[in-house]
PDB file of C-alpha atoms in Angstrom:
ATOM      1  CA  UNK A   1      39.373  64.321 131.169  1.00 48.00           C
ATOM      2  CA  UNK A   2      41.815  61.520 130.959  1.00 53.00           C
ATOM      3  CA  UNK A   3      44.905  61.929 128.447  1.00 61.00           C
ATOM      4  CA  UNK A   4      45.239  60.148 125.487  1.00 69.00           C
ATOM      5  CA  UNK A   5      47.656  57.134 124.780  1.00 80.00           C
ATOM      6  CA  UNK A   6      51.352  58.120 124.346  1.00 85.00           C
ATOM      7  CA  UNK A   7      52.529  57.116 120.997  1.00 88.00           C
ATOM      8  CA  UNK A   8      55.824  56.221 122.854  1.00 90.00           C
ATOM      9  CA  UNK A   9      54.201  53.553 124.509  1.00 90.00           C
ATOM     10  CA  UNK A  10      53.685  51.404 121.322  1.00 91.00           C
ATOM     11  CA  UNK A  11      57.275  52.468 120.134  1.00 93.00           C
ATOM     12  CA  UNK A  12      58.696  51.300 123.460  1.00 93.00           C
ATOM     13  CA  UNK A  13      57.099  47.677 123.095  1.00 92.00           C
ATOM     14  CA  UNK A  14      58.494  47.728 119.626  1.00 92.00           C
ATOM     15  CA  UNK A  15      61.871  48.504 120.627  1.00 93.00           C
ATOM     16  CA  UNK A  16      61.737  45.734 123.337  1.00 91.00           C
ATOM     17  CA  UNK A  17      60.599  43.303 120.861  1.00 90.00           C
ATOM     18  CA  UNK A  18      63.465  44.177 118.687  1.00 91.00           C
ATOM     19  CA  UNK A  19      66.011  43.466 121.135  1.00 88.00           C
ATOM     20  CA  UNK A  20      64.185  40.140 122.279  1.00 86.00           C
ATOM     21  CA  UNK A  21      63.518  41.559 125.647  1.00 85.00           C
ATOM     22  CA  UNK A  22      67.336  41.869 126.288  1.00 87.00           C
ATOM     23  CA  UNK A  23      67.143  45.751 126.822  1.00 89.00           C
ATOM     24  CA  UNK A  24      67.021  47.599 130.061  1.00 89.00           C
ATOM     25  CA  UNK A  25      63.936  50.319 130.634  1.00 88.00           C
ATOM     26  CA  UNK A  26      66.736  52.822 130.998  1.00 89.00           C
ATOM     27  CA  UNK A  27      67.805  52.170 127.647  1.00 91.00           C
ATOM     28  CA  UNK A  28      64.469  52.291 126.138  1.00 92.00           C
ATOM     29  CA  UNK A  29      63.517  55.649 127.995  1.00 91.00           C
ATOM     30  CA  UNK A  30      66.852  57.220 126.694  1.00 92.00           C
ATOM     31  CA  UNK A  31      65.784  56.495 123.135  1.00 92.00           C
ATOM     32  CA  UNK A  32      62.417  57.819 123.554  1.00 93.00           C
ATOM     33  CA  UNK A  33      63.490  60.868 125.766  1.00 91.00           C
ATOM     34  CA  UNK A  34      60.956  59.355 128.558  1.00 90.00           C
ATOM     35  CA  UNK A  35      60.914  58.799 132.342  1.00 88.00           C
ATOM     36  CA  UNK A  36      62.251  55.381 133.044  1.00 85.00           C
ATOM     37  CA  UNK A  37      59.909  54.797 135.645  1.00 85.00           C
ATOM     38  CA  UNK A  38      57.012  55.316 132.822  1.00 88.00           C
ATOM     39  CA  UNK A  39      58.689  52.745 130.881  1.00 88.00           C
ATOM     40  CA  UNK A  40      58.390  50.272 133.736  1.00 85.00           C
ATOM     41  CA  UNK A  41      54.911  50.969 134.218  1.00 84.00           C
ATOM     42  CA  UNK A  42      54.113  50.414 130.477  1.00 87.00           C
ATOM     43  CA  UNK A  43      56.086  47.234 130.730  1.00 86.00           C
ATOM     44  CA  UNK A  44      53.944  46.143 133.627  1.00 81.00           C
ATOM     45  CA  UNK A  45      50.591  47.142 132.336  1.00 82.00           C
ATOM     46  CA  UNK A  46      51.126  45.860 128.683  1.00 83.00           C
ATOM     47  CA  UNK A  47      52.539  42.495 130.040  1.00 83.00           C
ATOM     48  CA  UNK A  48      55.655  42.730 127.634  1.00 85.00           C
ATOM     49  CA  UNK A  49      57.206  39.653 129.509  1.00 78.00           C
ATOM     50  CA  UNK A  50      54.327  37.685 128.949  1.00 74.00           C
ATOM     51  CA  UNK A  51      53.810  38.472 125.205  1.00 67.00           C
ATOM     52  CA  UNK A  52      57.593  38.070 124.607  1.00 62.00           C
ATOM     53  CA  UNK A  53      57.601  34.495 126.259  1.00 65.00           C
ATOM     54  CA  UNK A  54      54.456  33.366 124.329  1.00 62.00           C
ATOM     55  CA  UNK A  55      56.216  34.425 121.124  1.00 62.00           C
ATOM     56  CA  UNK A  56      59.447  32.354 122.234  1.00 60.00           C
ATOM     57  CA  UNK A  57      57.010  29.224 123.187  1.00 59.00           C
ATOM     58  CA  UNK A  58      55.617  29.588 119.542  1.00 61.00           C
ATOM     59  CA  UNK A  59      58.842  29.509 117.840  1.00 59.00           C
ATOM     60  CA  UNK A  60      60.509  26.681 119.590  1.00 54.00           C
ATOM     61  CA  UNK A  61      59.773  22.914 119.412  1.00 47.00           C
ATOM     62  CA  UNK A  62      62.080  21.879 122.095  1.00 50.00           C
ATOM     63  CA  UNK A  63      60.743  19.465 124.734  1.00 47.00           C
ATOM     64  CA  UNK A  64      60.743  20.608 128.342  1.00 48.00           C
ATOM     65  CA  UNK A  65      62.171  17.479 129.614  1.00 48.00           C
ATOM     66  CA  UNK A  66      65.132  17.454 132.275  1.00 49.00           C
ATOM     67  CA  UNK A  67      68.960  16.947 131.729  1.00 50.00           C
ATOM     68  CA  UNK A  68      69.876  13.585 130.908  1.00 50.00           C
ATOM     69  CA  UNK A  69      70.288  11.328 134.076  1.00 51.00           C
ATOM     70  CA  UNK A  70      68.254  13.895 135.828  1.00 50.00           C
ATOM     71  CA  UNK A  71      65.769  11.818 137.868  1.00 46.00           C
ATOM     72  CA  UNK A  72      63.959  14.381 139.583  1.00 46.00           C
ATOM     73  CA  UNK A  73      61.025  14.201 137.046  1.00 43.00           C
ATOM     74  CA  UNK A  74      60.933  10.469 137.325  1.00 43.00           C
ATOM     75  CA  UNK A  75      57.359   9.543 138.119  1.00 44.00           C
ATOM     76  CA  UNK A  76      55.615  12.609 137.074  1.00 43.00           C
ATOM     77  CA  UNK A  77      55.402  12.388 133.475  1.00 42.00           C
ATOM     78  CA  UNK A  78      58.672  13.994 132.639  1.00 42.00           C
ATOM     79  CA  UNK A  79      57.804  17.040 134.265  1.00 42.00           C
ATOM     80  CA  UNK A  80      58.324  18.623 137.707  1.00 44.00           C
ATOM     81  CA  UNK A  81      56.587  17.169 140.683  1.00 45.00           C
ATOM     82  CA  UNK A  82      53.025  18.086 141.632  1.00 43.00           C
ATOM     83  CA  UNK A  83      52.912  21.409 143.126  1.00 42.00           C
ATOM     84  CA  UNK A  84      56.234  22.497 141.984  1.00 41.00           C
ATOM     85  CA  UNK A  85      55.732  26.264 141.350  1.00 39.00           C
ATOM     86  CA  UNK A  86      59.426  27.460 141.530  1.00 39.00           C
ATOM     87  CA  UNK A  87      58.103  30.856 139.880  1.00 38.00           C
ATOM     88  CA  UNK A  88      55.672  31.639 142.353  1.00 40.00           C
ATOM     89  CA  UNK A  89      57.568  32.440 145.558  1.00 39.00           C
ATOM     90  CA  UNK A  90      58.278  35.223 147.555  1.00 40.00           C
ATOM     91  CA  UNK A  91      60.886  35.632 150.419  1.00 35.00           C
ATOM     92  CA  UNK A  92      58.562  37.370 152.882  1.00 36.00           C
ATOM     93  CA  UNK A  93      57.627  34.184 154.514  1.00 34.00           C
ATOM     94  CA  UNK A  94      57.112  30.881 152.700  1.00 38.00           C
ATOM     95  CA  UNK A  95      56.870  29.530 149.264  1.00 42.00           C
ATOM     96  CA  UNK A  96      53.361  29.274 147.718  1.00 44.00           C
ATOM     97  CA  UNK A  97      52.568  26.428 145.319  1.00 48.00           C
ATOM     98  CA  UNK A  98      49.110  27.378 143.759  1.00 54.00           C
ATOM     99  CA  UNK A  99      48.154  23.761 142.624  1.00 57.00           C
ATOM    100  CA  UNK A 100      48.791  22.249 146.169  1.00 59.00           C
ATOM    101  CA  UNK A 101      46.602  24.820 148.056  1.00 60.00           C
ATOM    102  CA  UNK A 102      43.386  23.734 149.189  1.00 66.00           C
ATOM    103  CA  UNK A 103      40.376  24.582 147.056  1.00 69.00           C
ATOM    104  CA  UNK A 104      39.087  27.369 149.443  1.00 64.00           C
ATOM    105  CA  UNK A 105      42.495  28.961 149.495  1.00 62.00           C
ATOM    106  CA  UNK A 106      42.694  28.793 145.714  1.00 60.00           C
ATOM    107  CA  UNK A 107      39.410  30.648 145.391  1.00 63.00           C
ATOM    108  CA  UNK A 108      40.686  33.013 148.073  1.00 57.00           C
ATOM    109  CA  UNK A 109      43.762  33.611 145.793  1.00 58.00           C
ATOM    110  CA  UNK A 110      41.607  34.104 142.610  1.00 59.00           C
ATOM    111  CA  UNK A 111      39.076  36.378 144.073  1.00 55.00           C
ATOM    112  CA  UNK A 112      41.729  39.151 144.794  1.00 52.00           C
ATOM    113  CA  UNK A 113      41.974  41.313 141.763  1.00 48.00           C
ATOM    114  CA  UNK A 114      44.900  41.487 139.525  1.00 46.00           C
ATOM    115  CA  UNK A 115      45.703  43.747 136.857  1.00 47.00           C
ATOM    116  CA  UNK A 116      49.524  43.477 136.321  1.00 54.00           C
ATOM    117  CA  UNK A 117      52.774  41.852 137.278  1.00 60.00           C
ATOM    118  CA  UNK A 118      52.950  44.213 140.549  1.00 66.00           C
ATOM    119  CA  UNK A 119      49.453  43.531 141.405  1.00 72.00           C
ATOM    120  CA  UNK A 120      50.400  39.833 141.253  1.00 70.00           C
ATOM    121  CA  UNK A 121      53.005  40.217 143.886  1.00 76.00           C
ATOM    122  CA  UNK A 122      50.364  41.949 145.912  1.00 77.00           C
ATOM    123  CA  UNK A 123      47.892  39.249 145.731  1.00 77.00           C
ATOM    124  CA  UNK A 124      50.433  36.583 146.752  1.00 77.00           C
ATOM    125  CA  UNK A 125      51.357  38.549 149.926  1.00 78.00           C
ATOM    126  CA  UNK A 126      47.713  39.211 150.706  1.00 81.00           C
ATOM    127  CA  UNK A 127      47.006  35.429 150.326  1.00 77.00           C
ATOM    128  CA  UNK A 128      50.256  34.766 152.652  1.00 75.00           C
ATOM    129  CA  UNK A 129      48.815  37.150 155.325  1.00 76.00           C
ATOM    130  CA  UNK A 130      45.403  35.509 155.354  1.00 77.00           C
ATOM    131  CA  UNK A 131      46.934  32.188 155.850  1.00 72.00           C
ATOM    132  CA  UNK A 132      49.154  33.107 158.659  1.00 72.00           C
ATOM    133  CA  UNK A 133      46.350  34.750 160.474  1.00 75.00           C
ATOM    134  CA  UNK A 134      43.666  31.885 159.870  1.00 71.00           C
ATOM    135  CA  UNK A 135      45.895  28.815 159.986  1.00 69.00           C
ATOM    136  CA  UNK A 136      47.660  26.847 162.716  1.00 72.00           C
ATOM    137  CA  UNK A 137      49.977  25.125 160.568  1.00 73.00           C
ATOM    138  CA  UNK A 138      52.180  25.742 157.450  1.00 69.00           C
ATOM    139  CA  UNK A 139      53.198  23.427 154.775  1.00 72.00           C
ATOM    140  CA  UNK A 140      56.605  23.665 152.737  1.00 73.00           C
ATOM    141  CA  UNK A 141      57.780  21.945 149.923  1.00 75.00           C
ATOM    142  CA  UNK A 142      61.218  20.512 149.530  1.00 76.00           C
ATOM    143  CA  UNK A 143      63.184  20.486 145.889  1.00 76.00           C
ATOM    144  CA  UNK A 144      61.436  17.121 144.921  1.00 79.00           C
ATOM    145  CA  UNK A 145      57.845  18.413 145.614  1.00 74.00           C
ATOM    146  CA  UNK A 146      57.545  16.717 148.881  1.00 80.00           C
ATOM    147  CA  UNK A 147      55.054  18.294 151.547  1.00 81.00           C
ATOM    148  CA  UNK A 148      56.199  19.076 154.989  1.00 80.00           C
ATOM    149  CA  UNK A 149      53.584  20.320 157.626  1.00 82.00           C
ATOM    150  CA  UNK A 150      54.236  21.522 161.078  1.00 80.00           C
ATOM    151  CA  UNK A 151      52.609  23.632 163.574  1.00 82.00           C
ATOM    152  CA  UNK A 152      53.410  27.256 163.345  1.00 76.00           C
ATOM    153  CA  UNK A 153      54.398  29.028 166.598  1.00 80.00           C
ATOM    154  CA  UNK A 154      52.866  32.538 167.712  1.00 82.00           C
ATOM    155  CA  UNK A 155      56.539  34.212 167.366  1.00 83.00           C
ATOM    156  CA  UNK A 156      56.703  32.922 163.812  1.00 79.00           C
ATOM    157  CA  UNK A 157      53.163  34.000 163.224  1.00 78.00           C
ATOM    158  CA  UNK A 158      53.840  37.476 164.553  1.00 82.00           C
ATOM    159  CA  UNK A 159      57.046  38.023 162.650  1.00 84.00           C
ATOM    160  CA  UNK A 160      55.512  36.932 159.332  1.00 81.00           C
ATOM    161  CA  UNK A 161      52.781  39.115 159.576  1.00 81.00           C
ATOM    162  CA  UNK A 162      54.958  42.045 160.437  1.00 85.00           C
ATOM    163  CA  UNK A 163      57.383  41.205 157.323  1.00 86.00           C
ATOM    164  CA  UNK A 164      54.494  40.694 154.946  1.00 82.00           C
ATOM    165  CA  UNK A 165      52.689  43.798 156.036  1.00 85.00           C
ATOM    166  CA  UNK A 166      55.804  45.877 155.420  1.00 86.00           C
ATOM    167  CA  UNK A 167      56.369  44.394 152.035  1.00 85.00           C
ATOM    168  CA  UNK A 168      52.627  45.229 151.156  1.00 82.00           C
ATOM    169  CA  UNK A 169      53.162  48.753 152.270  1.00 86.00           C
ATOM    170  CA  UNK A 170      56.257  48.994 150.085  1.00 84.00           C
ATOM    171  CA  UNK A 171      54.832  47.311 147.093  1.00 81.00           C
ATOM    172  CA  UNK A 172      51.583  49.470 147.172  1.00 82.00           C
ATOM    173  CA  UNK A 173      53.611  52.989 147.701  1.00 82.00           C
ATOM    174  CA  UNK A 174      55.961  51.606 144.385  1.00 79.00           C
ATOM    175  CA  UNK A 175      52.598  50.989 142.501  1.00 76.00           C
ATOM    176  CA  UNK A 176      51.077  54.492 143.554  1.00 80.00           C
ATOM    177  CA  UNK A 177      54.639  56.291 142.349  1.00 75.00           C
ATOM    178  CA  UNK A 178      54.741  54.606 139.118  1.00 70.00           C
ATOM    179  CA  UNK A 179      51.089  55.216 138.355  1.00 72.00           C
ATOM    180  CA  UNK A 180      51.770  58.853 139.225  1.00 73.00           C
ATOM    181  CA  UNK A 181      54.587  59.038 137.029  1.00 68.00           C
ATOM    182  CA  UNK A 182      52.583  57.764 134.066  1.00 64.00           C
ATOM    183  CA  UNK A 183      49.790  60.197 134.864  1.00 70.00           C
ATOM    184  CA  UNK A 184      52.214  63.304 134.753  1.00 65.00           C
ATOM    185  CA  UNK A 185      53.758  61.939 131.486  1.00 61.00           C
ATOM    186  CA  UNK A 186      50.432  61.646 129.850  1.00 58.00           C
ATOM    187  CA  UNK A 187      50.020  58.061 129.935  1.00 51.00           C
ATOM    188  CA  UNK A 188      46.176  58.035 131.147  1.00 53.00           C
ATOM    189  CA  UNK A 189      44.299  57.451 134.131  1.00 53.00           C
ATOM    190  CA  UNK A 190      46.235  55.598 137.000  1.00 50.00           C
ATOM    191  CA  UNK A 191      44.755  51.925 137.945  1.00 51.00           C
ATOM    192  CA  UNK A 192      42.779  51.766 141.315  1.00 50.00           C
ATOM    193  CA  UNK A 193      45.121  50.973 144.052  1.00 46.00           C
ATOM    194  CA  UNK A 194      44.790  47.828 145.909  1.00 46.00           C
ATOM    195  CA  UNK A 195      45.115  49.531 149.328  1.00 49.00           C
ATOM    196  CA  UNK A 196      41.269  48.884 149.682  1.00 52.00           C
ATOM    197  CA  UNK A 197      41.260  48.351 153.617  1.00 55.00           C
ATOM    198  CA  UNK A 198      42.405  44.787 153.587  1.00 54.00           C
ATOM    199  CA  UNK A 199      45.561  45.115 155.775  1.00 53.00           C
ATOM    200  CA  UNK A 200      43.728  47.352 158.188  1.00 56.00           C
ATOM    201  CA  UNK A 201      41.044  44.644 158.438  1.00 53.00           C
ATOM    202  CA  UNK A 202      43.649  41.920 158.671  1.00 51.00           C
ATOM    203  CA  UNK A 203      45.670  44.025 161.214  1.00 51.00           C
ATOM    204  CA  UNK A 204      42.522  44.142 163.602  1.00 53.00           C
ATOM    205  CA  UNK A 205      41.897  40.523 163.178  1.00 48.00           C
ATOM    206  CA  UNK A 206      45.696  39.686 164.153  1.00 48.00           C
ATOM    207  CA  UNK A 207      45.520  41.796 167.177  1.00 48.00           C
ATOM    208  CA  UNK A 208      42.366  39.941 168.374  1.00 50.00           C
ATOM    209  CA  UNK A 209      44.331  36.617 167.808  1.00 48.00           C
ATOM    210  CA  UNK A 210      47.165  37.933 169.728  1.00 45.00           C
ATOM    211  CA  UNK A 211      44.986  39.080 172.453  1.00 45.00           C
ATOM    212  CA  UNK A 212      43.230  35.638 172.743  1.00 48.00           C
ATOM    213  CA  UNK A 213      46.704  33.911 173.192  1.00 45.00           C
ATOM    214  CA  UNK A 214      47.581  35.965 176.275  1.00 46.00           C
TER     215      UNK A 214
END
């Protein structure tokens, strides 16, 4: 049977809120005599960062305009250029700007299950892997939101697939370790792991693509 929810889980969040989010997992763990990894999992699952950010947004009336004289937002209604998703990026291959994706790729991204921040990173990498295998070109964006499309070489495709696959395996391994730590600490049942055969299926497709090129 699954274990009950640890009372320290709510206490940890209260400590986090009291410090305005400016406290490390290690400090919280020390105060509650918990494993630091357990605190990290609670933080991800309960989305502490999101809750804290929403609280800050409700408490401020400051506008989101740029600095005086900053012309980067001119022509875009005072906000950043369309498709500018600075927070949605990963170093494995290329920046992803969700709004700039074609509808079919947005649907693909939305169809990949998500339950916490770590899974969100896994979703982004899965989308990148799918794009690398299925598309013949890539689109990148400069700091002003300008789109630049060019053909992707097979060397770039293979290198990108290897990098993303390695990063995916690393994230999935980390997710398993964190969930196991929570389970041992009495935090309940772990979530379902994202390693559902997706990578193996894409690996097979990639192998076929490379064979066709020979």
